[in-house]
Amino acid sequence: MALKFNYYIPTKIVFGKGSLDKLAKLKLPGKKALIVTGGTSTTKLGYVDRVVNLLKEKEIESVVYNKILPNPNNVQVDEGADIIKSEGCDFIIGIGGGSSIDSAKAMSMVAANEGKCWDFISGAARMKNKPMPVVAITTTAGTGTEADQYFVITNEELNQKIGWGGEKFFPTLSIVDPDLMMTVPPKYTAYQGFDALYHSIEGYIARVANPMSDMYALKAIELIGKYLPTAVKNGADEEARAAVAMANTLSGMVEATSSTTSEHAMEHSLSAFHPELTHGAGLIMISCAYHKHFAPHIADRYVDMARALGYRDTTDPMDFVKALEQLIVDCDVADLKMSDFGIQKSDIEELADNALATGGLMFKVDRVQLTKEDVMKIYEESYK
Amino acid sequence: MALKFNYYIPTKIVFGKGSLDKLAKLKLPGKKALIVTGGTSTTKLGYVDRVVNLLKEKEIESVVYNKILPNPNNVQVDEGADIIKSEGCDFIIGIGGGSSIDSAKAMSMVAANEGKCWDFISGAARMKNKPMPVVAITTTAGTGTEADQYFVITNEELNQKIGWGGEKFFPTLSIVDPDLMMTVPPKYTAYQGFDALYHSIEGYIARVANPMSDMYALKAIELIGKYLPTAVKNGADEEARAAVAMANTLSGMVEATSSTTSEHAMEHSLSAFHPELTHGAGLIMISCAYHKHFAPHIADRYVDMARALGYRDTTDPMDFVKALEQLIVDCDVADLKMSDFGIQKSDIEELADNALATGGLMFKVDRVQLTKEDVMKIYEESYK
């Protein structure tokens, strides 16, 4: 591959056990924060209170908005943006998984401009002012959004789940503290870890992959292959939690320097119609059929990834699919079924149309172009 | 190693063949630039004119300051800063090797504040305002300063060569175009490539090394081991030039996330007393004795680096020293002698005192502390 790349990841990332407490010593980008989170674990576990108190130490005021849903949608984004304006907040802290941080990013756009969230995403409105500063505090190892410039928002009325963003949407500061991830249940540890894995896999096979994104991707794939099963089976294992958290941050850097592919578009279509379906679970369900389709066409890249997953000396790209299938078994998520989420075989054509319509850009970065028939075939092979 | 790191590299890096021409399309941080460079190759080769013309296309004015010396010193920095003030420039473009870009960084501090360059470095003056934006355009693959927050300035009156910097000194934008490096003579290609190599080696053995800096360091070491001899022997080899350029940028990222060690302090002492001695050459002369001293104490790290240099399955840390000695031979720089640069054996104690006095911080990040006797012993073993 030609040695060409653009690198731009301006986020300050403070990574490691205990790093949340460093918030008290770090320079923050404002004097009054809206803290954006889901209503449940981050509150129960006391993380939100810890953040509020750490801010108090710095004489920074805060208001908490805790209505974010697993698939964050434009309604909450607009609601949060209204609070930012009425309360006079000057920065946003997203604490939780990707849904909270992505919502914070979306609010940073809406709060700084005139218009509703979906007006910007649909193109009806343009962003005149730069978004407000965002601080990301991750409590899961999943989306990598703490190290990238993107966010994914669902519009449930339109059944659309769309990735959006740009250079101005990198968080100003991201705190990645594996201590905050110790209590994530096994199932979600797996879903989130696989989401990170697919970001790196897709970033590695995308047309826009480059030597910098490749370095992040192979390291992340190696770490997840080595540590995710342990993190799933023994959540108290600090080394495994930290390694998966680092793999996730690296996967965000892969997104920042390369791109996700049509695999993500195909999943977004599933969870757009079934918001109760966790993104990572949707990806797991379609990934084996998806990569079986691509592996023969991009053999060298799949061989590299198979090696990163432990097939040290292989030259067979299909060994990657074997390793992926085994990892899915080792992480106890091999029993996922579309039918369990109410997806009908008869929905497949509509799912394909939606993926192609809303995920167009992700199909464009594929090295091999998928037809609607290919997309339907991958859904069909994945259907259980 | 504990998975902990702070990551902050906000520079936009545009890397690859032909990237200089992208300057016309990129957002630049001001309307009038001081272009800082040495008087010779960047002008002869027409690079300065190209930059001036690319700026004109963007209706950006520029003034050229071309008096930078190989070991940049505080006198030129102050002179350039005066021009910035009198001409009303609002950003600085450093084009050339590390000396031009480091001078641009130093000027960005002096021009935005009251005081002379050495007042800030000596601590007599404090920086009240943030430095002016700097754009770095590298024409050598040596210092990695395009991707780090440091600069090295010499005070010839005081015989001090000191590294300085901080978060605010990352370039805003760095253009790394291997096309600009094709004509670097073999000897300097080697000196600069080894400088990059030592940044990664030192960053890998430093106490402050972390999983992120390790990833950059091992990749850079591998690329230099594989491609530097070709870049030296056949400067027209585009693949080798690009690979060494990437290794150099990665080495800058190592500096940004880890640190150089006492090896650099020991070289700075040599070239502080002998400004005609190229930094990379000074490092090559002391490196084998230096790493012979450390390898037994940090065996696992030296084994990793030996593997990156081609001893794929070794478990012997001294294989790293063998690989380094061989690389020095393969790059035709094994004949470097301190005596050829007028260094006397009798100078060694003074050199050691100066290294320890001015490079204190670099000694502190060593995993094994060097005594003055150790430092003198390394100089003595290196003396030819």
mmCIF file of C-alpha atoms in Angstrom, chain B residues 117-317:
data_model
loop_
_atom_site.group_PDB
_atom_site.id
_atom_site.type_symbol
_atom_site.label_atom_id
_atom_site.label_comp_id
_atom_site.label_asym_id
_atom_site.label_seq_id
_atom_site.Cartn_x
_atom_site.Cartn_y
_atom_site.Cartn_z
ATOM 1 C CA CYS B 117 14.617 33.073 23.806
ATOM 2 C CA TRP B 118 17.121 32.139 26.487
ATOM 3 C CA ASP B 119 15.205 34.036 29.178
ATOM 4 C CA PHE B 120 12.394 31.494 28.807
ATOM 5 C CA ILE B 121 14.675 28.455 28.533
ATOM 6 C CA SER B 122 16.752 29.537 31.526
ATOM 7 C CA GLY B 123 13.596 30.269 33.519
ATOM 8 C CA ALA B 124 14.358 33.983 33.856
ATOM 9 C CA ALA B 125 11.143 34.805 31.950
ATOM 10 C CA ARG B 126 7.748 33.065 31.931
ATOM 11 C CA MET B 127 5.496 32.498 28.949
ATOM 12 C CA LYS B 128 2.312 34.551 29.548
ATOM 13 C CA ASN B 129 0.706 34.161 26.112
ATOM 14 C CA LYS B 130 0.335 30.954 24.153
ATOM 15 C CA PRO B 131 2.765 30.518 21.280
ATOM 16 C CA MET B 132 1.845 31.457 17.715
ATOM 17 C CA PRO B 133 0.595 28.651 15.440
ATOM 18 C CA VAL B 134 3.370 26.742 13.660
ATOM 19 C CA VAL B 135 3.138 24.801 10.398
ATOM 20 C CA ALA B 136 5.935 22.249 9.939
ATOM 21 C CA ILE B 137 7.116 21.104 6.518
ATOM 22 C CA THR B 138 9.781 18.432 6.844
ATOM 23 C CA THR B 139 12.475 17.940 4.213
ATOM 24 C CA THR B 140 14.427 15.368 6.233
ATOM 25 C CA ALA B 141 13.513 12.231 8.176
ATOM 26 C CA GLY B 142 15.267 12.924 11.420
ATOM 27 C CA THR B 143 13.972 14.651 14.483
ATOM 28 C CA GLY B 144 10.262 13.848 14.434
ATOM 29 C CA THR B 145 9.650 17.397 15.652
ATOM 30 C CA GLU B 146 6.708 17.638 13.208
ATOM 31 C CA ALA B 147 4.797 15.310 15.545
ATOM 32 C CA ASP B 148 6.007 16.383 18.981
ATOM 33 C CA GLN B 149 5.871 19.298 21.405
ATOM 34 C CA TYR B 150 9.613 19.862 21.837
ATOM 35 C CA PHE B 151 12.421 21.886 20.357
ATOM 36 C CA VAL B 152 16.158 21.890 20.951
ATOM 37 C CA ILE B 153 18.075 25.161 21.019
ATOM 38 C CA THR B 154 21.799 25.777 21.491
ATOM 39 C CA ASN B 155 23.343 28.684 23.352
ATOM 40 C CA GLU B 156 26.870 28.864 21.992
ATOM 41 C CA GLU B 157 28.060 31.389 24.586
ATOM 42 C CA LEU B 158 27.103 29.007 27.375
ATOM 43 C CA ASN B 159 27.901 25.789 25.445
ATOM 44 C CA GLN B 160 24.432 24.570 26.311
ATOM 45 C CA LYS B 161 22.106 22.628 24.037
ATOM 46 C CA ILE B 162 18.743 22.276 25.718
ATOM 47 C CA GLY B 163 15.483 20.577 24.811
ATOM 48 C CA TRP B 164 12.402 22.602 25.710
ATOM 49 C CA GLY B 165 8.712 22.680 24.927
ATOM 50 C CA GLY B 166 5.288 21.654 26.165
ATOM 51 C CA GLU B 167 1.756 20.864 25.052
ATOM 52 C CA LYS B 168 1.297 24.230 23.369
ATOM 53 C CA PHE B 169 4.215 23.577 21.015
ATOM 54 C CA PHE B 170 2.735 20.861 18.834
ATOM 55 C CA PRO B 171 2.618 22.166 15.258
ATOM 56 C CA THR B 172 -0.914 23.011 14.150
ATOM 57 C CA LEU B 173 -0.252 21.313 10.826
ATOM 58 C CA SER B 174 2.616 19.147 9.596
ATOM 59 C CA ILE B 175 3.266 18.242 5.991
ATOM 60 C CA VAL B 176 5.463 15.170 5.532
ATOM 61 C CA ASP B 177 6.174 14.743 1.833
ATOM 62 C CA PRO B 178 8.847 12.130 1.052
ATOM 63 C CA ASP B 179 9.327 13.771 -2.363
ATOM 64 C CA LEU B 180 11.115 16.592 -0.511
ATOM 65 C CA MET B 181 13.607 14.099 0.955
ATOM 66 C CA MET B 182 14.761 12.364 -2.226
ATOM 67 C CA THR B 183 17.944 14.418 -2.565
ATOM 68 C CA VAL B 184 19.208 14.219 1.012
ATOM 69 C CA PRO B 185 22.804 12.919 0.683
ATOM 70 C CA PRO B 186 23.535 9.377 1.924
ATOM 71 C CA LYS B 187 25.517 10.496 4.968
ATOM 72 C CA TYR B 188 22.751 12.804 6.237
ATOM 73 C CA THR B 189 20.057 10.285 5.369
ATOM 74 C CA ALA B 190 21.871 7.947 7.744
ATOM 75 C CA TYR B 191 22.473 10.543 10.493
ATOM 76 C CA GLN B 192 18.826 11.615 10.429
ATOM 77 C CA GLY B 193 17.453 8.079 10.195
ATOM 78 C CA PHE B 194 19.505 7.041 13.215
ATOM 79 C CA ASP B 195 18.299 10.084 15.140
ATOM 80 C CA ALA B 196 14.736 8.872 14.530
ATOM 81 C CA LEU B 197 15.758 5.345 15.487
ATOM 82 C CA TYR B 198 17.230 6.520 18.805
ATOM 83 C CA HIS B 199 14.076 8.490 19.602
ATOM 84 C CA SER B 200 12.107 5.261 19.331
ATOM 85 C CA ILE B 201 14.701 3.117 21.119
ATOM 86 C CA GLU B 202 14.958 5.591 23.995
ATOM 87 C CA GLY B 203 11.199 6.011 24.147
ATOM 88 C CA TYR B 204 10.915 2.230 24.413
ATOM 89 C CA ILE B 205 13.416 1.835 27.257
ATOM 90 C CA ALA B 206 12.393 4.979 29.170
ATOM 91 C CA ARG B 207 10.674 4.611 32.538
ATOM 92 C CA VAL B 208 7.711 6.537 31.118
ATOM 93 C CA ALA B 209 7.181 4.156 28.171
ATOM 94 C CA ASN B 210 3.577 2.979 27.868
ATOM 95 C CA PRO B 211 1.548 0.695 25.586
ATOM 96 C CA MET B 212 0.780 3.537 23.176
ATOM 97 C CA SER B 213 4.366 4.768 22.822
ATOM 98 C CA ASP B 214 5.514 1.131 22.595
ATOM 99 C CA MET B 215 3.273 0.547 19.576
ATOM 100 C CA TYR B 216 4.752 3.524 17.718
ATOM 101 C CA ALA B 217 8.309 2.717 18.802
ATOM 102 C CA LEU B 218 8.434 -0.929 17.715
ATOM 103 C CA LYS B 219 6.859 -0.063 14.349
ATOM 104 C CA ALA B 220 9.395 2.736 13.785
ATOM 105 C CA ILE B 221 12.339 0.527 14.802
ATOM 106 C CA GLU B 222 11.128 -2.195 12.432
ATOM 107 C CA LEU B 223 10.725 0.247 9.508
ATOM 108 C CA ILE B 224 14.159 1.828 10.015
ATOM 109 C CA GLY B 225 15.886 -1.528 10.346
ATOM 110 C CA LYS B 226 14.223 -2.684 7.161
ATOM 111 C CA TYR B 227 14.458 0.444 4.987
ATOM 112 C CA LEU B 228 17.203 2.816 6.183
ATOM 113 C CA PRO B 229 20.116 0.999 4.485
ATOM 114 C CA THR B 230 18.244 1.192 1.155
ATOM 115 C CA ALA B 231 17.385 4.880 1.659
ATOM 116 C CA VAL B 232 21.096 5.539 2.330
ATOM 117 C CA LYS B 233 22.462 3.486 -0.582
ATOM 118 C CA ASN B 234 19.768 4.412 -3.096
ATOM 119 C CA GLY B 235 18.208 7.773 -2.251
ATOM 120 C CA ALA B 236 15.952 7.488 -5.315
ATOM 121 C CA ASP B 237 14.072 4.539 -3.799
ATOM 122 C CA GLU B 238 10.655 6.071 -3.098
ATOM 123 C CA GLU B 239 9.415 3.179 -0.991
ATOM 124 C CA ALA B 240 12.441 3.336 1.310
ATOM 125 C CA ARG B 241 12.281 7.138 1.603
ATOM 126 C CA ALA B 242 8.573 6.996 2.488
ATOM 127 C CA ALA B 243 9.064 4.184 5.012
ATOM 128 C CA VAL B 244 11.900 6.053 6.757
ATOM 129 C CA ALA B 245 9.812 9.251 6.722
ATOM 130 C CA MET B 246 6.947 7.396 8.368
ATOM 131 C CA ALA B 247 9.318 5.865 10.930
ATOM 132 C CA ASN B 248 10.510 9.378 11.714
ATOM 133 C CA THR B 249 6.989 10.719 12.205
ATOM 134 C CA LEU B 250 6.198 7.701 14.412
ATOM 135 C CA SER B 251 9.372 8.454 16.376
ATOM 136 C CA GLY B 252 8.070 11.957 16.963
ATOM 137 C CA MET B 253 4.870 10.409 18.305
ATOM 138 C CA VAL B 254 7.036 8.273 20.588
ATOM 139 C CA GLU B 255 8.624 11.456 21.922
ATOM 140 C CA ALA B 256 5.171 12.961 22.354
ATOM 141 C CA THR B 257 3.981 9.984 24.436
ATOM 142 C CA SER B 258 7.208 8.791 26.095
ATOM 143 C CA SER B 259 10.638 10.452 26.372
ATOM 144 C CA THR B 260 14.212 10.440 25.198
ATOM 145 C CA THR B 261 16.741 9.181 27.733
ATOM 146 C CA SER B 262 20.241 10.128 28.846
ATOM 147 C CA GLU B 263 21.620 9.008 25.471
ATOM 148 C CA HIS B 264 20.247 12.246 24.047
ATOM 149 C CA ALA B 265 21.618 14.300 26.931
ATOM 150 C CA MET B 266 25.046 12.774 26.316
ATOM 151 C CA GLU B 267 24.892 13.696 22.634
ATOM 152 C CA HIS B 268 23.641 17.217 23.313
ATOM 153 C CA SER B 269 26.757 17.716 25.399
ATOM 154 C CA LEU B 270 28.952 16.660 22.461
ATOM 155 C CA SER B 271 27.306 18.980 19.950
ATOM 156 C CA ALA B 272 26.991 21.812 22.458
ATOM 157 C CA PHE B 273 30.811 21.978 22.526
ATOM 158 C CA HIS B 274 31.101 21.099 18.829
ATOM 159 C CA PRO B 275 28.205 22.724 16.955
ATOM 160 C CA GLU B 276 29.596 21.390 13.651
ATOM 161 C CA LEU B 277 28.870 17.859 14.877
ATOM 162 C CA THR B 278 25.530 16.658 13.494
ATOM 163 C CA HIS B 279 23.213 15.406 16.242
ATOM 164 C CA GLY B 280 22.608 12.059 14.557
ATOM 165 C CA ALA B 281 26.326 11.473 14.067
ATOM 166 C CA GLY B 282 26.956 12.193 17.732
ATOM 167 C CA LEU B 283 24.280 9.678 18.706
ATOM 168 C CA ILE B 284 25.703 6.999 16.419
ATOM 169 C CA MET B 285 29.153 7.418 18.019
ATOM 170 C CA ILE B 286 27.938 6.777 21.570
ATOM 171 C CA SER B 287 24.968 4.470 21.005
ATOM 172 C CA CYS B 288 26.616 1.036 20.994
ATOM 173 C CA ALA B 289 28.474 1.564 24.279
ATOM 174 C CA TYR B 290 25.358 3.202 25.721
ATOM 175 C CA HIS B 291 23.033 0.316 24.892
ATOM 176 C CA LYS B 292 25.629 -2.311 25.876
ATOM 177 C CA HIS B 293 25.396 -0.711 29.303
ATOM 178 C CA PHE B 294 21.581 -0.794 29.517
ATOM 179 C CA ALA B 295 20.655 -4.031 27.677
ATOM 180 C CA PRO B 296 21.444 -6.442 30.542
ATOM 181 C CA HIS B 297 19.389 -4.335 32.961
ATOM 182 C CA ILE B 298 16.230 -4.136 30.804
ATOM 183 C CA ALA B 299 16.506 -7.479 29.036
ATOM 184 C CA ASP B 300 12.857 -7.922 28.002
ATOM 185 C CA ARG B 301 12.656 -4.538 26.273
ATOM 186 C CA TYR B 302 15.946 -5.080 24.414
ATOM 187 C CA VAL B 303 14.744 -8.518 23.297
ATOM 188 C CA ASP B 304 11.602 -6.892 21.837
ATOM 189 C CA MET B 305 13.756 -4.384 19.957
ATOM 190 C CA ALA B 306 16.172 -7.067 18.726
ATOM 191 C CA ARG B 307 13.151 -8.915 17.313
ATOM 192 C CA ALA B 308 11.934 -5.722 15.618
ATOM 193 C CA LEU B 309 15.376 -5.462 14.017
ATOM 194 C CA GLY B 310 15.114 -8.954 12.570
ATOM 195 C CA TYR B 311 16.273 -11.355 15.298
ATOM 196 C CA ARG B 312 12.750 -12.792 15.129
ATOM 197 C CA ASP B 313 13.031 -15.474 17.821
ATOM 198 C CA THR B 314 15.865 -14.215 19.984
ATOM 199 C CA THR B 315 15.778 -14.192 23.779
ATOM 200 C CA ASP B 316 19.193 -12.510 24.104
ATOM 201 C CA PRO B 317 19.078 -8.755 24.784
#
